[in-house]
Coordinates of C-alpha atoms in Angstrom, one line a residue:
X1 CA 57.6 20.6 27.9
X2 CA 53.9 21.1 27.1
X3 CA 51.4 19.8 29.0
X4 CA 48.6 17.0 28.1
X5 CA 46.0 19.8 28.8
X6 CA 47.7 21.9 26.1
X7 CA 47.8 19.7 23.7
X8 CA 44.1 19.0 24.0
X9 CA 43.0 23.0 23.9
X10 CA 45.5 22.9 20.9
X11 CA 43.3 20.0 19.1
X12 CA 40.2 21.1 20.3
X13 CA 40.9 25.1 18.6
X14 CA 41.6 23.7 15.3
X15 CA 39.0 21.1 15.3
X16 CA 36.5 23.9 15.5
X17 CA 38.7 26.4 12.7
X18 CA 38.1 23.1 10.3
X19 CA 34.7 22.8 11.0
X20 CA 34.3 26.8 10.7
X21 CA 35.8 26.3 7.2
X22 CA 33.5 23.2 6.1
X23 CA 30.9 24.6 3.9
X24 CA 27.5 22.6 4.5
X25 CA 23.9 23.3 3.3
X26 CA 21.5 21.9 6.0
X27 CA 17.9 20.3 4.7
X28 CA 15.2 22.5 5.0
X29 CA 11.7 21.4 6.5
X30 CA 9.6 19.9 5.8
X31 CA 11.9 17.0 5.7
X32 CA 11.1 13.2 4.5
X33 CA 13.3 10.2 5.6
X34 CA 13.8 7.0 3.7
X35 CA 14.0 3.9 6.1
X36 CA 16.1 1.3 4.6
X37 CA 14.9 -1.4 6.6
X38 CA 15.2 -5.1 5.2
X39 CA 17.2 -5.9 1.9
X40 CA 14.5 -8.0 0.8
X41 CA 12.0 -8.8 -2.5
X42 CA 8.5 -7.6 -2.5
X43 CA 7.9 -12.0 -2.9
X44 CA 10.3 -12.3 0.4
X45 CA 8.1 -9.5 1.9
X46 CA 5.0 -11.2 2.1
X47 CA 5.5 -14.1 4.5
X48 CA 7.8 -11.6 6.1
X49 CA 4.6 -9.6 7.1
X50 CA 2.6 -12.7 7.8
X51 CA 5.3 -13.4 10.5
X52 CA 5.0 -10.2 12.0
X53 CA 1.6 -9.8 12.0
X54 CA 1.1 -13.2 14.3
X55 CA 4.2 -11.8 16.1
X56 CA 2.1 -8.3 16.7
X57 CA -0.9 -10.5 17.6
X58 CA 1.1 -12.6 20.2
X59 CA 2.2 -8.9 21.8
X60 CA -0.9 -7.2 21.9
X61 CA -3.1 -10.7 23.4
X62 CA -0.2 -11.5 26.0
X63 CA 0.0 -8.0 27.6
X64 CA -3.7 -7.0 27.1
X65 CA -4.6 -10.1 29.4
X66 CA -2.0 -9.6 32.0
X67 CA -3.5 -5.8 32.1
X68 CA -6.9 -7.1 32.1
X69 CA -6.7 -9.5 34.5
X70 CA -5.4 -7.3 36.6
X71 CA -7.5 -4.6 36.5
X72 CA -10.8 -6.9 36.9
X73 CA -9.8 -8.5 40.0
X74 CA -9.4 -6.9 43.0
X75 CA -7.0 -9.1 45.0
X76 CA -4.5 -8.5 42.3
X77 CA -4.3 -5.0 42.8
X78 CA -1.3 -5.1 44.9
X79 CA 2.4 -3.2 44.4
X80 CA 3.6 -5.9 42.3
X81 CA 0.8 -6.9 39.6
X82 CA 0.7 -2.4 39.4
X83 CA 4.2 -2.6 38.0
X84 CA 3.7 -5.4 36.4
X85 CA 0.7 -3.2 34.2
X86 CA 3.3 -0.7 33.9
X87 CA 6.1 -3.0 32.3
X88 CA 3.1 -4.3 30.2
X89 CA 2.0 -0.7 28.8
X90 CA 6.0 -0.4 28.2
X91 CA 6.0 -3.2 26.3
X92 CA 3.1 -2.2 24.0
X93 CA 4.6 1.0 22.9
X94 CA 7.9 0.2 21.9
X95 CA 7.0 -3.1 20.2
X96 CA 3.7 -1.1 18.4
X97 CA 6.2 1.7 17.1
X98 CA 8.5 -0.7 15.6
X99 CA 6.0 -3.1 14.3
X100 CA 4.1 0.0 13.1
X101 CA 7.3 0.8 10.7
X102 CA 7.8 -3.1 10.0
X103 CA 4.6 -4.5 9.0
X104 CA 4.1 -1.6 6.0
X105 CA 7.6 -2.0 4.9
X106 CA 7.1 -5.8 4.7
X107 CA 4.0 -5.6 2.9
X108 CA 4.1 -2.8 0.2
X109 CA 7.7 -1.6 0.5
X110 CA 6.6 1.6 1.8
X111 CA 9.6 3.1 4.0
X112 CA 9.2 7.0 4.0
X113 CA 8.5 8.9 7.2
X114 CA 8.3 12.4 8.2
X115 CA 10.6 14.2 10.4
X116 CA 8.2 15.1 13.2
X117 CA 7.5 11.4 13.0
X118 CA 11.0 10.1 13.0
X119 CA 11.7 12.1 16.1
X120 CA 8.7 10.4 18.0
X121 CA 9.2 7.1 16.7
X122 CA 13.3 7.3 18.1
X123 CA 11.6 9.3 21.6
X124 CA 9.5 6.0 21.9
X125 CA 11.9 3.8 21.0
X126 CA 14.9 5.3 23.4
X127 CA 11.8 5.6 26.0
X128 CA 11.1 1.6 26.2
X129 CA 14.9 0.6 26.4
X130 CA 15.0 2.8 29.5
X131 CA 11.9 2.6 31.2
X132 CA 11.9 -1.2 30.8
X133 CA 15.2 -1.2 33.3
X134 CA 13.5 1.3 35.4
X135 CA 10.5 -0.5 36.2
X136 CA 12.7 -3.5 36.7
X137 CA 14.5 -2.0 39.2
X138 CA 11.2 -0.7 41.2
X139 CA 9.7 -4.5 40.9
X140 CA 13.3 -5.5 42.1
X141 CA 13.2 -3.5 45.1
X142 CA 9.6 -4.4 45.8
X143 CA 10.1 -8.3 46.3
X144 CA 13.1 -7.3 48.0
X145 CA 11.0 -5.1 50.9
X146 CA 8.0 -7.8 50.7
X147 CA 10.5 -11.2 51.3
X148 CA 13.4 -9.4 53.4
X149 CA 11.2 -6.9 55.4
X150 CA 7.3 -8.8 55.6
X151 CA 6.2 -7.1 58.9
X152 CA 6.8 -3.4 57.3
X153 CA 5.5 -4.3 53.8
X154 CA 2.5 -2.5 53.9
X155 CA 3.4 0.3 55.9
X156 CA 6.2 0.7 53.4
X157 CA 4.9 -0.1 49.9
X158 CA 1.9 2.5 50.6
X159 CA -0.3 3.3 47.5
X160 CA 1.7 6.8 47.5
X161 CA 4.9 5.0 47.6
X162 CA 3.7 2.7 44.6
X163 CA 2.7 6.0 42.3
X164 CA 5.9 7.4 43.2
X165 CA 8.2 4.4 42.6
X166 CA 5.9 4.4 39.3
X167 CA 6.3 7.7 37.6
X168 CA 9.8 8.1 39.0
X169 CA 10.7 5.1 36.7
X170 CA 8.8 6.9 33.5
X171 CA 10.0 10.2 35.0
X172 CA 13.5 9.5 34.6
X173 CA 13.4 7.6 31.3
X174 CA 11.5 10.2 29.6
X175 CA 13.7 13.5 30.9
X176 CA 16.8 11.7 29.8
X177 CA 15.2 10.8 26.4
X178 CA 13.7 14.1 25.9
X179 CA 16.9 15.8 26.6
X180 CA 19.0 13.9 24.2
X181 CA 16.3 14.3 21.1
X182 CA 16.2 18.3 22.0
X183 CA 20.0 18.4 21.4
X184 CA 19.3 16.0 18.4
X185 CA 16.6 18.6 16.9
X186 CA 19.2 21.7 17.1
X187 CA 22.0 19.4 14.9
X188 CA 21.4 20.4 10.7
X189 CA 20.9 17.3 8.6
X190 CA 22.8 16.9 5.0
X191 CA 21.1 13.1 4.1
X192 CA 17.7 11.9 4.6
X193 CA 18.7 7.6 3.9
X194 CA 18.8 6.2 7.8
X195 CA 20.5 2.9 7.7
X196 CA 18.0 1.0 10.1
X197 CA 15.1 -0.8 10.6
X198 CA 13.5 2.0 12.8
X199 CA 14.2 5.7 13.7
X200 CA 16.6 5.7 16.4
X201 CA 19.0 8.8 18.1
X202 CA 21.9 7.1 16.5
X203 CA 20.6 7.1 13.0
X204 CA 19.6 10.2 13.0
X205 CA 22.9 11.8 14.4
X206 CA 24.9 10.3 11.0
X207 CA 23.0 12.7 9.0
X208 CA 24.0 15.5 10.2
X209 CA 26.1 18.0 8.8
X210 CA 28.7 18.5 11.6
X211 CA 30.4 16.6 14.6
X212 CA 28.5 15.5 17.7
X213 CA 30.2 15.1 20.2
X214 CA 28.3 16.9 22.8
X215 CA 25.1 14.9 21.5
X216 CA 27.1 11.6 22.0
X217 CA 29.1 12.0 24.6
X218 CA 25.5 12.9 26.7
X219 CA 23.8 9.7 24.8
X220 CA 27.1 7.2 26.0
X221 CA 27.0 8.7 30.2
X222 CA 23.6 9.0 30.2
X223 CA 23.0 5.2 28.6
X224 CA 25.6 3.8 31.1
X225 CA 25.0 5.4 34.2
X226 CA 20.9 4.3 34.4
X227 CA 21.7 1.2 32.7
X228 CA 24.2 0.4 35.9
X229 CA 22.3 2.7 38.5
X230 CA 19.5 0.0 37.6
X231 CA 21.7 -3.1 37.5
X232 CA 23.2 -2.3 41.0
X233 CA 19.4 -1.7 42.5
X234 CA 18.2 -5.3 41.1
X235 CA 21.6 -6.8 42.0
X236 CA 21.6 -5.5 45.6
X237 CA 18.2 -6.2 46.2
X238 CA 17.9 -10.0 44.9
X239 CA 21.4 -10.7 46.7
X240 CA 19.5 -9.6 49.4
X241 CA 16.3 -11.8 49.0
X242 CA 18.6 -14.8 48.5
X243 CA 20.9 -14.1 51.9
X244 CA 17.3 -13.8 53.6
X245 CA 15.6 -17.2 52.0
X246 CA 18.4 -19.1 51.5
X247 CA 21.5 -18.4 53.4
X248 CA 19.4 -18.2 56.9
X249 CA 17.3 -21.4 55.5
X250 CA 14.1 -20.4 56.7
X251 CA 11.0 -22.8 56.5
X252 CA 10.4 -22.9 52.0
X253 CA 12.6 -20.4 51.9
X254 CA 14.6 -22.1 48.4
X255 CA 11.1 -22.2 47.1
X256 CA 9.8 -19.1 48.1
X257 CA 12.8 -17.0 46.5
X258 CA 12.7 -18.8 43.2
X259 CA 8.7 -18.3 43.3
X260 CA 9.2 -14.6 43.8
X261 CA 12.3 -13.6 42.0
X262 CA 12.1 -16.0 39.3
X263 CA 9.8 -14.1 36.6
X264 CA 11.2 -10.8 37.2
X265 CA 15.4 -12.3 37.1
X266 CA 13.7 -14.0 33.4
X267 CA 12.8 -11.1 32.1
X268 CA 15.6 -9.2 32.9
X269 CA 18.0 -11.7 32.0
X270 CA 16.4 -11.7 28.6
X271 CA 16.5 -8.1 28.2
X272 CA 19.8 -7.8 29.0
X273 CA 21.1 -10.5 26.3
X274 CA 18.8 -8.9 23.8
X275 CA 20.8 -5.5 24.2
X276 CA 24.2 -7.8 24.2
X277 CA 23.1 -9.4 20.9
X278 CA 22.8 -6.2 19.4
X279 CA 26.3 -5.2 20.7
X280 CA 28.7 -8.3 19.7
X281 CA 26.4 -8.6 16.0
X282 CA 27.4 -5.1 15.0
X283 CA 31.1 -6.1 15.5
X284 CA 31.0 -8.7 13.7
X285 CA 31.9 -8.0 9.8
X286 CA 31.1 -11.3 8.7
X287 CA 26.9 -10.9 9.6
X288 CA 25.0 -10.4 6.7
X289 CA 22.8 -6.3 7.0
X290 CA 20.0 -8.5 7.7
X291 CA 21.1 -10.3 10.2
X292 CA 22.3 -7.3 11.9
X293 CA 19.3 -5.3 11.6
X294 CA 17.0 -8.5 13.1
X295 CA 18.9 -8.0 16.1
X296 CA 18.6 -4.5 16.4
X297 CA 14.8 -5.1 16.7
X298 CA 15.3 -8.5 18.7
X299 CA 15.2 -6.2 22.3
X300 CA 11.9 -4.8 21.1
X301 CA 10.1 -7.7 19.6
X302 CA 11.0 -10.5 21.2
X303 CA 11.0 -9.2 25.4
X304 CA 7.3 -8.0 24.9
X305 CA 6.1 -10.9 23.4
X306 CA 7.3 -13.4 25.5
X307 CA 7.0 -11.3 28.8
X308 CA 3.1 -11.8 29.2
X309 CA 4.4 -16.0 28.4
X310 CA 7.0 -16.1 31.6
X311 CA 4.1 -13.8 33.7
X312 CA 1.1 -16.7 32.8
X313 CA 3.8 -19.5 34.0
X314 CA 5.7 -18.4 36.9
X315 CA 3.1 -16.4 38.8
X316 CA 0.2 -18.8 40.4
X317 CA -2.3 -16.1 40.6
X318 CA -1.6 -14.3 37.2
X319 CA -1.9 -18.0 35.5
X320 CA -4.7 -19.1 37.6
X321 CA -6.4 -15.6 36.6
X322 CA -5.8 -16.2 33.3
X323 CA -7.4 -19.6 32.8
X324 CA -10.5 -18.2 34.7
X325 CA -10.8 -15.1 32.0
X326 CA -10.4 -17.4 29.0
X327 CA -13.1 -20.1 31.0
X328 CA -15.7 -17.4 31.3
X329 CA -15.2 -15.6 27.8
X330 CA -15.6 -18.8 25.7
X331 CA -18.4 -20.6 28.0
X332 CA -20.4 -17.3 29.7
X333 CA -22.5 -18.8 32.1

């Protein structure tokens, strides 16, 4: 009786003879994609762009203030409000590449791109979904050491600690990104037509000429295991705040924790079910393209718009901040 093992070299060896028999004739630089994007009329396109463009504006005012508040005062320049700066800068490149793409293909129809561009568009885009957990998860464990370990706090969260907790999160994102676009670049390409709103590693992968299973086998561990590394750090560390304030029932403890953890749980929370969204709509047969492809772009849009929003309301000194930059810029003294 043959073994499971044999069976699987036996698949495996004529898997690669078919393939070695397929005949194929790869694109040839320089190469030009065409974006389908939105199903829509040129006369649907139009408020479609308005839309977006107040959409874009909302982004780009929402985390420019947080970042600018920030930076301008001095008693905000402290471990948290730092990652907070970072999450911001996050948020402005992903949602800028995809609105970048949108806002043209809204407005004139245009939906070519280059290849060189489609590769950095999907690096960006891949880039955000993972550096947004990432910084997450170094905010996480920074409320966790401030509430459950106060005394140590500063001799913990040192200004080397904070840059390293800081570029490990981009580090990380990037290296895995990078890795799975260089095994993406090697793969030949029979079609140019991606079926999305944006250039992603997914997209790009259906156009090519052979299998890829290396290529997505890499994509699904790699996805998975940062996506739960970083689920387990915020999970361990805000169980942790809550056994501290609320379990021992120190003096405003309740209060304290939902002060502190509440923003950051918000935005996470909302990430999350952005990313489920685009998960349960694409098994659904019975959603329209459209509908489909406005939750592919929901993570992107709709976290770094809002994110700046839940900052201004549930942190006192950001909101107090805030109203003291817009004060001063409409009535300078």
């Amino acid at each position: 009786m043959t073994s499971p093992l044999h069976h699987s070299k036996v698949w495996s060896q004529a898997l690669m003879a078919e393939m070695e028999n397929v005949s194929y004739v790869p694109l040839k630089q320089p190469i030009v994609f065409t974006v389908e994007g939105f199903i829509i009329t040129r006369q649907q396109g139009y408020p479609l762009f308005l839309v977006s463009l107040i959409v874009y504006a909302m982004m780009l005012l929402g985390n420019i203030t947080v970042v600018t508040v920030i930076v301008a005062d001095a008693k905000l320049h402290k471990p948290m409000y730092m990652m907070m700066c970072n999450l911001a800068a996050c948020d402005l490149l992903g949602g800028t590449t995809v609105m970048a793409q949108l806002m043209p293909h809204f407005l004139t129809g245009y939906n070519t791109i280059g290849y060189t561009a489609a590769i950095f568009q999907a690096f960006v885009v891949h880039t955000y979904g993972l550096a947004v957990a990432t910084i997450l998860s170094a905010m996480a464990y920074d409320r966790y050491v401030a509430i459950c370990q106060p005394l140590h706090y500063h001799t913990i969260m040192t200004t080397r600690r904070l840059v390293s907790l800081c570029c490990l999160a981009w580090f990380v994102a990037v290296c895995i990104v990078a890795i799975l676009l260089i095994l993406n670049v090697q793969m030949p390409l029979c079609g140019t037509l991606i079926m999305h709103v944006y250039c992603s590693n997914g997209a790009i992968l259906r156009l090519a000429c052979i299998p890829t299973p290396i290529n997505n086998i890499y994509d699904l561990c790699s996805l998975w295991s940062l996506r739960s590394g970083c689920f387990l750090i915020i999970a361990f560390s805000y169980v942790k705040i809550l056994k501290a304030c609320i379990i021992k029932q120190e003096k405003n403890s309740r209060s304290k924790a939902i002060q502190t953890c509440a923003s950051h749980l918000t935005i996470y929370i909302l990430f999350e079910i952005s990313i489920l969204i685009i998960v349960i709509t694409y098994r659904l047969q019975e959603i329209s393209p459209n509908a489909k492809k406005f939750c592919a772009i929901f993570f992107i849009i709709v976290p770094p718009t809002v994110n700046p929003i839940i900052y201004g309301i549930a942190t006192k000194d950001i909101r107090t901040n805030i109203v003291k930059f817009f004060k001063s810029t409409i009535s300078p003294k």
